[in-house]
Structures are given as C-alpha cells and as structure tokens.
PDB file of C-alpha atoms and ligand atoms in Angstrom:
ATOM      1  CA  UNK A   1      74.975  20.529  25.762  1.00 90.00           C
ATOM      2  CA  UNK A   2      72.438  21.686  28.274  1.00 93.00           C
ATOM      3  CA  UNK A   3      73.247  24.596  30.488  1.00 96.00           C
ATOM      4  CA  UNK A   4      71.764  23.791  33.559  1.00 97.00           C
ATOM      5  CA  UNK A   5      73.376  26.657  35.587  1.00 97.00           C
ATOM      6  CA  UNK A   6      76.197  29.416  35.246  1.00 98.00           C
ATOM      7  CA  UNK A   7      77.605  31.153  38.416  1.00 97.00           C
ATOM      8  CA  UNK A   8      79.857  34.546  38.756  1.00 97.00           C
ATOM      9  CA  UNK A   9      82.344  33.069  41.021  1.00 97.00           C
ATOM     10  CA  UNK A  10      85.355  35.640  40.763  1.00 97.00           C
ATOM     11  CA  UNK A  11      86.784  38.909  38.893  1.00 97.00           C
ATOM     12  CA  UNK A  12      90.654  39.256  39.873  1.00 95.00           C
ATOM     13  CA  UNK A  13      93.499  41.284  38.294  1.00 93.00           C
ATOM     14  CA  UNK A  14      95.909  39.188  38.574  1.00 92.00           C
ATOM     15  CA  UNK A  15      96.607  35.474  37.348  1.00 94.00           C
ATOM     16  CA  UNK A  16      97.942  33.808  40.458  1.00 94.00           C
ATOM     17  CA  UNK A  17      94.776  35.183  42.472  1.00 95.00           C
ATOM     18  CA  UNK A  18      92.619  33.448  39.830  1.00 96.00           C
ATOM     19  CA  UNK A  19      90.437  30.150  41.636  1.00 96.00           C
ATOM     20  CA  UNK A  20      92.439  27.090  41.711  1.00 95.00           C
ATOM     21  CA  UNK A  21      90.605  23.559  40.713  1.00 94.00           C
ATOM     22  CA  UNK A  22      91.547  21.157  38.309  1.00 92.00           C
ATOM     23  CA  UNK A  23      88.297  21.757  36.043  1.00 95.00           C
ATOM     24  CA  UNK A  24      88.548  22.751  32.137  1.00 96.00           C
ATOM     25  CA  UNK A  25      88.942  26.387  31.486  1.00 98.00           C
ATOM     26  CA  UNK A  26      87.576  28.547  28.386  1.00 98.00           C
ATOM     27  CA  UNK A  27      88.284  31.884  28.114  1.00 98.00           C
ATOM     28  CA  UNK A  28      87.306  34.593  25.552  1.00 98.00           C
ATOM     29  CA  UNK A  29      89.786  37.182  24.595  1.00 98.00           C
ATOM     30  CA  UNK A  30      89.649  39.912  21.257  1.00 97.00           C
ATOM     31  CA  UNK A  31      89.532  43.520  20.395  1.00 95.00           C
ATOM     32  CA  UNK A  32      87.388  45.293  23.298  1.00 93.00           C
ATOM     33  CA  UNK A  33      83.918  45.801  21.877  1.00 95.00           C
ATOM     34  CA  UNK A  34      84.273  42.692  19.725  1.00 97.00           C
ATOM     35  CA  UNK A  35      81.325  40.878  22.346  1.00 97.00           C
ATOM     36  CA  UNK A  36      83.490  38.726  24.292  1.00 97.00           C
ATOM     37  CA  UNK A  37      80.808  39.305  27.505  1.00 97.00           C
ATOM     38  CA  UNK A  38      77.734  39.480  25.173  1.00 98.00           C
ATOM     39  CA  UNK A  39      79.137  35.822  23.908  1.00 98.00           C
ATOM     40  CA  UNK A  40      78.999  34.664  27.223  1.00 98.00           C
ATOM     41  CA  UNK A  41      75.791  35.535  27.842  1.00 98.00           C
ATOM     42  CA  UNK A  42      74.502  34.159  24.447  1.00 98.00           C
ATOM     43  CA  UNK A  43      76.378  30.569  25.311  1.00 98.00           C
ATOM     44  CA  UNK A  44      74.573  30.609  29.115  1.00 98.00           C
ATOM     45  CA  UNK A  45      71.062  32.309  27.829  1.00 97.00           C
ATOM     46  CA  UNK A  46      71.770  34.782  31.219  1.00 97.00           C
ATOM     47  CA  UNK A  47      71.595  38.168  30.078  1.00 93.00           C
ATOM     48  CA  UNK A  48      73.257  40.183  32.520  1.00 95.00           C
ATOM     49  CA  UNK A  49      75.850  37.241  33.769  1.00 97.00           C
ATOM     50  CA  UNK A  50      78.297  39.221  32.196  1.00 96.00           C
ATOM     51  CA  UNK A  51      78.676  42.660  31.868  1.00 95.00           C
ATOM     52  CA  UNK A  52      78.356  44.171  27.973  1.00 94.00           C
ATOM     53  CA  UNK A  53      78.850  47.853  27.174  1.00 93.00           C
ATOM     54  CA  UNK A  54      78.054  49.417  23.503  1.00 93.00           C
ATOM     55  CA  UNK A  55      81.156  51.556  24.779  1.00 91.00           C
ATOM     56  CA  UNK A  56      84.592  49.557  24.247  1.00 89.00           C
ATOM     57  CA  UNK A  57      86.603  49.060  27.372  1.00 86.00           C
ATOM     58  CA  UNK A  58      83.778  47.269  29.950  1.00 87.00           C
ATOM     59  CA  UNK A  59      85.564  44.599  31.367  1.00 88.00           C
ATOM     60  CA  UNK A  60      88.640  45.310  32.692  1.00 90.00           C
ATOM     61  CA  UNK A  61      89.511  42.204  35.178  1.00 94.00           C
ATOM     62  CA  UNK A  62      89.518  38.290  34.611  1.00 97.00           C
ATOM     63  CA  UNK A  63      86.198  36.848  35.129  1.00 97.00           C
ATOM     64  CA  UNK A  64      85.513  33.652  36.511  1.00 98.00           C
ATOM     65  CA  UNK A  65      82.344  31.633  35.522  1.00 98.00           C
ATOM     66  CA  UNK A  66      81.202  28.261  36.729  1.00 98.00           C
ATOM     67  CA  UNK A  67      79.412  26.137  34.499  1.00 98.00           C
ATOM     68  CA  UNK A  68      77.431  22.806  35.307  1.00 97.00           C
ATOM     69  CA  UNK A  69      79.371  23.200  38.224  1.00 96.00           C
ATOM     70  CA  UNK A  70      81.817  21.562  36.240  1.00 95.00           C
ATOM     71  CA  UNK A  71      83.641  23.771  33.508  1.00 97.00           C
ATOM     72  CA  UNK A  72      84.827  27.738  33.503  1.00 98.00           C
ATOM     73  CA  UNK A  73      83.905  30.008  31.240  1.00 98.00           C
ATOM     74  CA  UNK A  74      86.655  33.374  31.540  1.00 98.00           C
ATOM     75  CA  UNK A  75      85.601  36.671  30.560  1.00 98.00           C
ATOM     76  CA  UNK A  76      88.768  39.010  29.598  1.00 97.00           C
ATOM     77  CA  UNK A  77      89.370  42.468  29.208  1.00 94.00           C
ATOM     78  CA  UNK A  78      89.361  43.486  25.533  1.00 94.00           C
ATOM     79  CA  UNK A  79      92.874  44.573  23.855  1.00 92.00           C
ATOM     80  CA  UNK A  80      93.951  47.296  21.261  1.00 85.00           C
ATOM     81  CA  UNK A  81      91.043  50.115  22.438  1.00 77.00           C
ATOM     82  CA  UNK A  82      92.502  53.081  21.672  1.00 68.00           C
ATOM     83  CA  UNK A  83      91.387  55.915  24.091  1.00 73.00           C
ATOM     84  CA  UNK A  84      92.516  54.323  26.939  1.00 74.00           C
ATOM     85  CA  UNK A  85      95.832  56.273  28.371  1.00 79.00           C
ATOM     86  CA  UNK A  86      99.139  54.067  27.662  1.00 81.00           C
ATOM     87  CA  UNK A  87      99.465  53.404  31.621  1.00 83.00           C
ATOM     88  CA  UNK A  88      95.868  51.981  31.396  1.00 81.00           C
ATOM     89  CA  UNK A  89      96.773  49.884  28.013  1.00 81.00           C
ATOM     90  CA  UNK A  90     100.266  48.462  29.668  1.00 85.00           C
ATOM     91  CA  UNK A  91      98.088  47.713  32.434  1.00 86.00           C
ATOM     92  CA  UNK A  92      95.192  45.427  30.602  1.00 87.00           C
ATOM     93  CA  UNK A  93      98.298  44.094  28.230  1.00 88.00           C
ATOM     94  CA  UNK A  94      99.711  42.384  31.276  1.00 91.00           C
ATOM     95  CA  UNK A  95      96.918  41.347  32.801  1.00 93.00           C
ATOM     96  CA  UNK A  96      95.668  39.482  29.080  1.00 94.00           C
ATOM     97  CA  UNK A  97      99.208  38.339  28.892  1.00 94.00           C
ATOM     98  CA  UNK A  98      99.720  37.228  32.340  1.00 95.00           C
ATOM     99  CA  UNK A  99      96.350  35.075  32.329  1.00 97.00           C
ATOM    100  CA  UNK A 100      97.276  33.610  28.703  1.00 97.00           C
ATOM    101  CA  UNK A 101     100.675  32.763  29.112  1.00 96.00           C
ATOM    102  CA  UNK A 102     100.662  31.462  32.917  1.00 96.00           C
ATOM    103  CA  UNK A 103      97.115  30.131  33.617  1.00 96.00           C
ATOM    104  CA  UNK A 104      97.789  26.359  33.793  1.00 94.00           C
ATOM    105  CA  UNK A 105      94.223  25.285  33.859  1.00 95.00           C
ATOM    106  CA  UNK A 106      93.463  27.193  30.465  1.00 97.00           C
ATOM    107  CA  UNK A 107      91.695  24.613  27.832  1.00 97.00           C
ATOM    108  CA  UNK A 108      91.122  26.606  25.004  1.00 98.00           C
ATOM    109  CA  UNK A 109      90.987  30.532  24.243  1.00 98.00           C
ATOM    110  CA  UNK A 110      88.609  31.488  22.218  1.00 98.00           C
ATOM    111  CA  UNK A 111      89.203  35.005  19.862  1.00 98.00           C
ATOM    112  CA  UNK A 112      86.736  36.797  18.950  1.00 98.00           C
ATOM    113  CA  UNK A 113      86.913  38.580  15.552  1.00 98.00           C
ATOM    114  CA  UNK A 114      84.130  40.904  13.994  1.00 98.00           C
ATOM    115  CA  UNK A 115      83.354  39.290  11.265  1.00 98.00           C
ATOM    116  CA  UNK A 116      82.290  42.448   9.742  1.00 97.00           C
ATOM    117  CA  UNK A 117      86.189  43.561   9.505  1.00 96.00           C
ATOM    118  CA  UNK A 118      89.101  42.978   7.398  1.00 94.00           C
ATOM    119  CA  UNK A 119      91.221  40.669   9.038  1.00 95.00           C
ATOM    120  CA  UNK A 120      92.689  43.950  11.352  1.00 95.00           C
ATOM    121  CA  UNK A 121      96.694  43.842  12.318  1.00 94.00           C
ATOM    122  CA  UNK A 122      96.430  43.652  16.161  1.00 94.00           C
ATOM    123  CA  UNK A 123      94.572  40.260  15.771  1.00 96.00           C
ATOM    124  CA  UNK A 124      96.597  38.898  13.016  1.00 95.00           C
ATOM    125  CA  UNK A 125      99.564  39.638  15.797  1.00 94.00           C
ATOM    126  CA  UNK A 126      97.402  38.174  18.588  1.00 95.00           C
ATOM    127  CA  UNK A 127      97.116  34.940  16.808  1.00 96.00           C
ATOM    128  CA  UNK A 128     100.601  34.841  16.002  1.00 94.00           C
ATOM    129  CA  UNK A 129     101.498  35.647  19.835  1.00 94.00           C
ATOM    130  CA  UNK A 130      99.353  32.460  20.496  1.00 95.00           C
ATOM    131  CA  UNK A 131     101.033  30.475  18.063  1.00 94.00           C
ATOM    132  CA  UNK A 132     104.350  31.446  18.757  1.00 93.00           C
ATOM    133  CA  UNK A 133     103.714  30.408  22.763  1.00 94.00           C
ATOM    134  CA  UNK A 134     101.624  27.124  21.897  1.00 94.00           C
ATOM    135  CA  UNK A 135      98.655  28.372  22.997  1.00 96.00           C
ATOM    136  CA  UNK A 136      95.690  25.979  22.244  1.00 96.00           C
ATOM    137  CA  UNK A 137      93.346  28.557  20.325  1.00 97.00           C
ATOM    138  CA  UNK A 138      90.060  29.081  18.211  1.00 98.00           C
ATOM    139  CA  UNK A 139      88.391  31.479  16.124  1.00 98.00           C
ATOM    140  CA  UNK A 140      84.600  32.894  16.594  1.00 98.00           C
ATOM    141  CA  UNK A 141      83.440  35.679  14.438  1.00 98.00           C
ATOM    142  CA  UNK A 142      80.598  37.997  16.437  1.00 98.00           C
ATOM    143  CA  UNK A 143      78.198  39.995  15.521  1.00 98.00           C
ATOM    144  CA  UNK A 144      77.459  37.682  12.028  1.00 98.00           C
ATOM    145  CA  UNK A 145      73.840  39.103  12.479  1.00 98.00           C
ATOM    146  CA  UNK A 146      75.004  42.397  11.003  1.00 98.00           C
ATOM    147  CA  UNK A 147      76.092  41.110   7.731  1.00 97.00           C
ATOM    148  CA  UNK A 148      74.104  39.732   4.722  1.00 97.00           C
ATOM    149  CA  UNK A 149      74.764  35.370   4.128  1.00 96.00           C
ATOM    150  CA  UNK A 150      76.896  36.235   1.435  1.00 97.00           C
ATOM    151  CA  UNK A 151      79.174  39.035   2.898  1.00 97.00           C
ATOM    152  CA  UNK A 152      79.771  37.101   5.983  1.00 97.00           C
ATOM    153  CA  UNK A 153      80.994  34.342   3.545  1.00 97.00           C
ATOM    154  CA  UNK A 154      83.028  36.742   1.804  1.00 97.00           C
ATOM    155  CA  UNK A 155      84.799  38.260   4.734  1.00 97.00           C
ATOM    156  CA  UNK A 156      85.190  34.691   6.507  1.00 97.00           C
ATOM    157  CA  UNK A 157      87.041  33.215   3.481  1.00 97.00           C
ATOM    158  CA  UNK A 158      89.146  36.043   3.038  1.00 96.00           C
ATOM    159  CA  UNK A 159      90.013  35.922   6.716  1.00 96.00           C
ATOM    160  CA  UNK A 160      90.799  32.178   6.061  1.00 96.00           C
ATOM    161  CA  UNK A 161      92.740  32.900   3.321  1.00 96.00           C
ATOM    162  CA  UNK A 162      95.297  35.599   5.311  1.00 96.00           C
ATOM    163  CA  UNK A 163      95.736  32.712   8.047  1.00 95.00           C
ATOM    164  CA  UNK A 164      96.607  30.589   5.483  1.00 95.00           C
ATOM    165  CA  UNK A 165      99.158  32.981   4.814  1.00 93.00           C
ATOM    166  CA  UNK A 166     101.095  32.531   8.208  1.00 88.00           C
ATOM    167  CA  UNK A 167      99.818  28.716   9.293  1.00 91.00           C
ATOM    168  CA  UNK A 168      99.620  25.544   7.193  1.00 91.00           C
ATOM    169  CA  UNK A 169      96.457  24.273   9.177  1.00 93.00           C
ATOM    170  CA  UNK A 170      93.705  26.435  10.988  1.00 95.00           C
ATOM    171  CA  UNK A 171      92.482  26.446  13.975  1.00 95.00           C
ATOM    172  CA  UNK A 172      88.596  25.383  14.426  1.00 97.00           C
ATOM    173  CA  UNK A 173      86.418  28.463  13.557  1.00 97.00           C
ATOM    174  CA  UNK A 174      82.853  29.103  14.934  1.00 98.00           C
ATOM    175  CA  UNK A 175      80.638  32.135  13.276  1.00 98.00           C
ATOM    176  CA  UNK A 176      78.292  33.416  16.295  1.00 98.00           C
ATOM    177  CA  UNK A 177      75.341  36.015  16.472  1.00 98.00           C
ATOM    178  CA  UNK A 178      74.646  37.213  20.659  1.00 98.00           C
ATOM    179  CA  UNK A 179      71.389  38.450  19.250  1.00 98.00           C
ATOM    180  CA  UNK A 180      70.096  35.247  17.127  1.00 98.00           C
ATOM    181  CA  UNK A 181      72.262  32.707  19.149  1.00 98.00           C
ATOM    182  CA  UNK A 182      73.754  31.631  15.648  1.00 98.00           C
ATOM    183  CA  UNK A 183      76.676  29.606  16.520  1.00 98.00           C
ATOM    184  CA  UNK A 184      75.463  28.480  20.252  1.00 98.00           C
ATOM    185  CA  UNK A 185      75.128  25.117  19.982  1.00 98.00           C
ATOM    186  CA  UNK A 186      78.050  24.568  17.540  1.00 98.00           C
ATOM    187  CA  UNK A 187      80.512  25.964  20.517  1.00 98.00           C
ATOM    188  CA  UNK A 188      78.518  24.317  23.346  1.00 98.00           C
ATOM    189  CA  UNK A 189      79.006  21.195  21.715  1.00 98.00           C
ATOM    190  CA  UNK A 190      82.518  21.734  20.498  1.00 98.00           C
ATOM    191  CA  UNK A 191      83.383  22.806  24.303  1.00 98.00           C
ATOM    192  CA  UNK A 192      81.839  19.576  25.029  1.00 97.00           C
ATOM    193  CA  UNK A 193      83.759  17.051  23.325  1.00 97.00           C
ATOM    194  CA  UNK A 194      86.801  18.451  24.981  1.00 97.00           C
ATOM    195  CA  UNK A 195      85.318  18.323  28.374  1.00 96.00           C
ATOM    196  CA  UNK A 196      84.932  14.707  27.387  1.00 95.00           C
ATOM    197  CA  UNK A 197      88.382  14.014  26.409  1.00 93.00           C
ATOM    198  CA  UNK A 198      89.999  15.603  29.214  1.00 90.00           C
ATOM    199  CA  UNK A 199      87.742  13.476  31.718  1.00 89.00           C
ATOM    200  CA  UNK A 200      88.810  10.550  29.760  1.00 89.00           C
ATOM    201  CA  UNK A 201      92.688  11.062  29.707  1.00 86.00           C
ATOM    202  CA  UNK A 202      92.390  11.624  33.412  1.00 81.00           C
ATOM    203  CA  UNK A 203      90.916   8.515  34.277  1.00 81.00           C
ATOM    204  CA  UNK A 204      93.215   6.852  32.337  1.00 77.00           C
ATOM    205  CA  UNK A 205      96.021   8.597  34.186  1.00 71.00           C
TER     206      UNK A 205
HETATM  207  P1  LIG B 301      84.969  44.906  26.346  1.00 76.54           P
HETATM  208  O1  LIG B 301      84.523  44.290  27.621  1.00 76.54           O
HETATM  209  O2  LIG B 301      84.864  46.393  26.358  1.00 76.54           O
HETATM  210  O3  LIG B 301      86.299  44.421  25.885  1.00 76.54           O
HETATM  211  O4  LIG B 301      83.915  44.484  25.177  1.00 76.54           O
HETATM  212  P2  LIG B 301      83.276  43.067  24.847  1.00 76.54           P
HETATM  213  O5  LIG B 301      84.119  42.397  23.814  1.00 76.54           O
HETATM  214  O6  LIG B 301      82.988  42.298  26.080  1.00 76.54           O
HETATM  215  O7  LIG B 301      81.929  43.489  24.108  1.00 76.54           O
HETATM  216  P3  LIG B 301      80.430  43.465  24.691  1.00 76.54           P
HETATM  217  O8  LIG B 301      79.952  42.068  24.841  1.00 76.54           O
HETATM  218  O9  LIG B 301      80.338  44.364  25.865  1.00 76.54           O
HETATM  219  O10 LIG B 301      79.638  44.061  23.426  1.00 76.54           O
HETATM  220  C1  LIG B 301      79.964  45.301  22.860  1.00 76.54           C
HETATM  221  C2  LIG B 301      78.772  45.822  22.078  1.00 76.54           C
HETATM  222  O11 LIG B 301      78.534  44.984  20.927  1.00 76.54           O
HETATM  223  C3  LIG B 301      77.448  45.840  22.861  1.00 76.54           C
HETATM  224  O12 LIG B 301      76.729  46.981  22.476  1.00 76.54           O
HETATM  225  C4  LIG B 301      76.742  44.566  22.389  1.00 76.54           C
HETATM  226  O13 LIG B 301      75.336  44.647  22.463  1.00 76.54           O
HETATM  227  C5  LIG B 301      77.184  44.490  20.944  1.00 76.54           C
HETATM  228  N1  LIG B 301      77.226  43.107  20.459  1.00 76.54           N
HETATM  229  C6  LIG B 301      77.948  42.098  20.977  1.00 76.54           C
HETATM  230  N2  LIG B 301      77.744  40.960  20.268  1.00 76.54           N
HETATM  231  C7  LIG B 301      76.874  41.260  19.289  1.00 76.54           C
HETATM  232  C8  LIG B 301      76.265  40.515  18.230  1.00 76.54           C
HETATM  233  O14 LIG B 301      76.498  39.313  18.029  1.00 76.54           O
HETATM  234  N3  LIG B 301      75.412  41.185  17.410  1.00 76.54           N
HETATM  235  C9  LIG B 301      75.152  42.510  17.562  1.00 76.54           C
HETATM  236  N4  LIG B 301      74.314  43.088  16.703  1.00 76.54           N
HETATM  237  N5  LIG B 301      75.690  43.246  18.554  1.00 76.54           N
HETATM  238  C10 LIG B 301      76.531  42.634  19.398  1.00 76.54           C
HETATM  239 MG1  LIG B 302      83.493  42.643  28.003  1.00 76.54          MG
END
C-alpha cells in the first residue's frame, strides 16, 4: 500500500474526546521506549510525524493520525516505565486502558515488543489483558536491526514458544526495523487487507 499522505489530526487524554468517524483504527501500544512513535514514522516515511525520544516516557496522550484520508493510525503512551511517580503511572494506565477497552472504532492494536528481550512479564500480562477482554491484537518486534539474523530468530521463537504456553493459536506477528524499514510493507499490506474487508462487510450491510 502506497502512503499518499499522513496528517496529525488530534492528541487527547481522554477516550471519549478522541475524533469520532466510522473509519478503521490502528493503534500501537508497548513498553515506553519500545518505538511505538518511531514505528509510525517508519510505516508513513515522515520523520518527525510523530514524536520519538531515546528517553522512555515521550508520548504521554492518544494520538490521532489520518491516513489516505481514509484509515487512523494511534500513537499511545508507553506502559511499565519505571521512573515515572505512581500518580503519573495510574495516570497513563487509565488513559492506555480507557482507549483499549472503550474505543469502539479500534481495528487492531498492534504491541510492540523488543525483540532484543526475553519475553518480559508486563507484556506477557498485557497480552493476556487483551485476551482476556477480546481485544483484536498483533505482535511487532522493533528494533530487529540491533540483533544478528540468527539471534533475532532465536529470541522470536522463544517468544513464540512462551505464547504458546498461555494461547492455542497466535496472533499474526510482524518483525520491524524504524531504521531499515524491515517489516514496512509486510504491515502496510497486512493493515490493508483489513481495510478491505471492513469496506466489504459494510457494503454488504
Ligand atoms: P514512548 O513514547 O516513550 O512510550 O516511547 P516509544 O515507544 O514511542 O519509542 P520511540 O519511538 O520514541 O523510540 C525510542 C528510542 O528507540 C529512540 O531513540 C528511537 O530512535 C529508538 N528506536 C525506535 N525504533 C528503533 C529501531 O527499529 N531500531 C533502532 N536501532 N532504534 C529504534
Ligand atoms: Mg512514543
């Protein structure tokens, strides 16, 4: 898929002040630092459409992207960074919550994983939280360009293998680089053929 133009339409800290349209909705949710806004820049080839930080903790507010003028793409405020006062982590919890669990127009969320981790607790817990609330869900590994072919192999299958423990199917699962655009048109394309089946189920309605 060709991105012929992305737009900053909105940042709001709240879900119910979030736009309403009746377009498909992507948003991008993981550990803060993992390159949630980096990802979106990758996907849109604009490099300061959304903000990126090497410090954790950058975005702190749902943000609203329009793509084609057809699609959103939702940039979220990163979870589990530690040096943020508990006030300041209750806060972001609801806000990640609140969009997840009550944003009607929400397609698919993606989470991001470093794929140069073990597969860490608090997104093992995520994914269960999505699961649990029948969230629809995938899986992108970031920052792939760090790791050697056959570590990044390694560390994928392993990750696959702890899912495994918890869920009898997976989720799709997407291995990305926002500096060599690995994974780009893999996404695109995925995010694609579900823009195409939801515009088909709704002229069938
Ligand atoms: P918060 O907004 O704080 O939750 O973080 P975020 O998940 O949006 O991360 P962000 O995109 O700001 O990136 C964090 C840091 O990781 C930045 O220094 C990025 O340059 C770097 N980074 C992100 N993606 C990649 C990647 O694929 N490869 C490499 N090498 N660095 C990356
Ligand atoms: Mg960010």
């Amino acid at each position: 898929m060709d991105i012929k133009s992305a737009e900053f339409i909105i940042s709001n800290s709240e879900v119910y002040k979030c736009p309403k349209h009746n377009l498909p909705e992507y948003a991008f949710i993981g550990r803060s630092n993992v390159g949630k806004s980096s990802l979106i820049n990758m996907l849109t080839e604009k490099k300061d459409l959304a903000k990126t930080s090497s410090k954790p903790g950058k975005t702190l507010l749902i943000n609203h992207f329009l793509i084609n003028k057809n699609w959103f793409l939702v940039d979220l405020p990163g979870y589990g960074y530690a040096k943020v006062s508990k006030s300041d982590l209750t806060k972001l919890d609801k806000i990640i919550k609140g969009y997840v669990m009550n944003r009607e127009s929400l397609t698919n969320l993606f989470v991001l994983v470093d794929a140069r981790l073990e597969p860490q607790k608090i997104d093992l817990e995520f994914i269960e939280f999505l699961g649990v609330n029948g969230i629809p869900f995938s899986i992108i590994f970031t920052k792939a360009d760090k790791l050697s072919a056959g570590k990044l192999h390694t560390n994928i299958s392993a990750y696959r293998d702890k899912l495994f423990e918890q869920w009898e199917e997976l989720p799709p699962i997407f291995v990305s680089s926002a500096e060599t655009k690995m994974g780009r048109e893999d996404i695109l394309n995925y995010i694609e053929s579900i823009n195409a089946q939801m515009a088909e189920s709704s002229e069938n309605k």
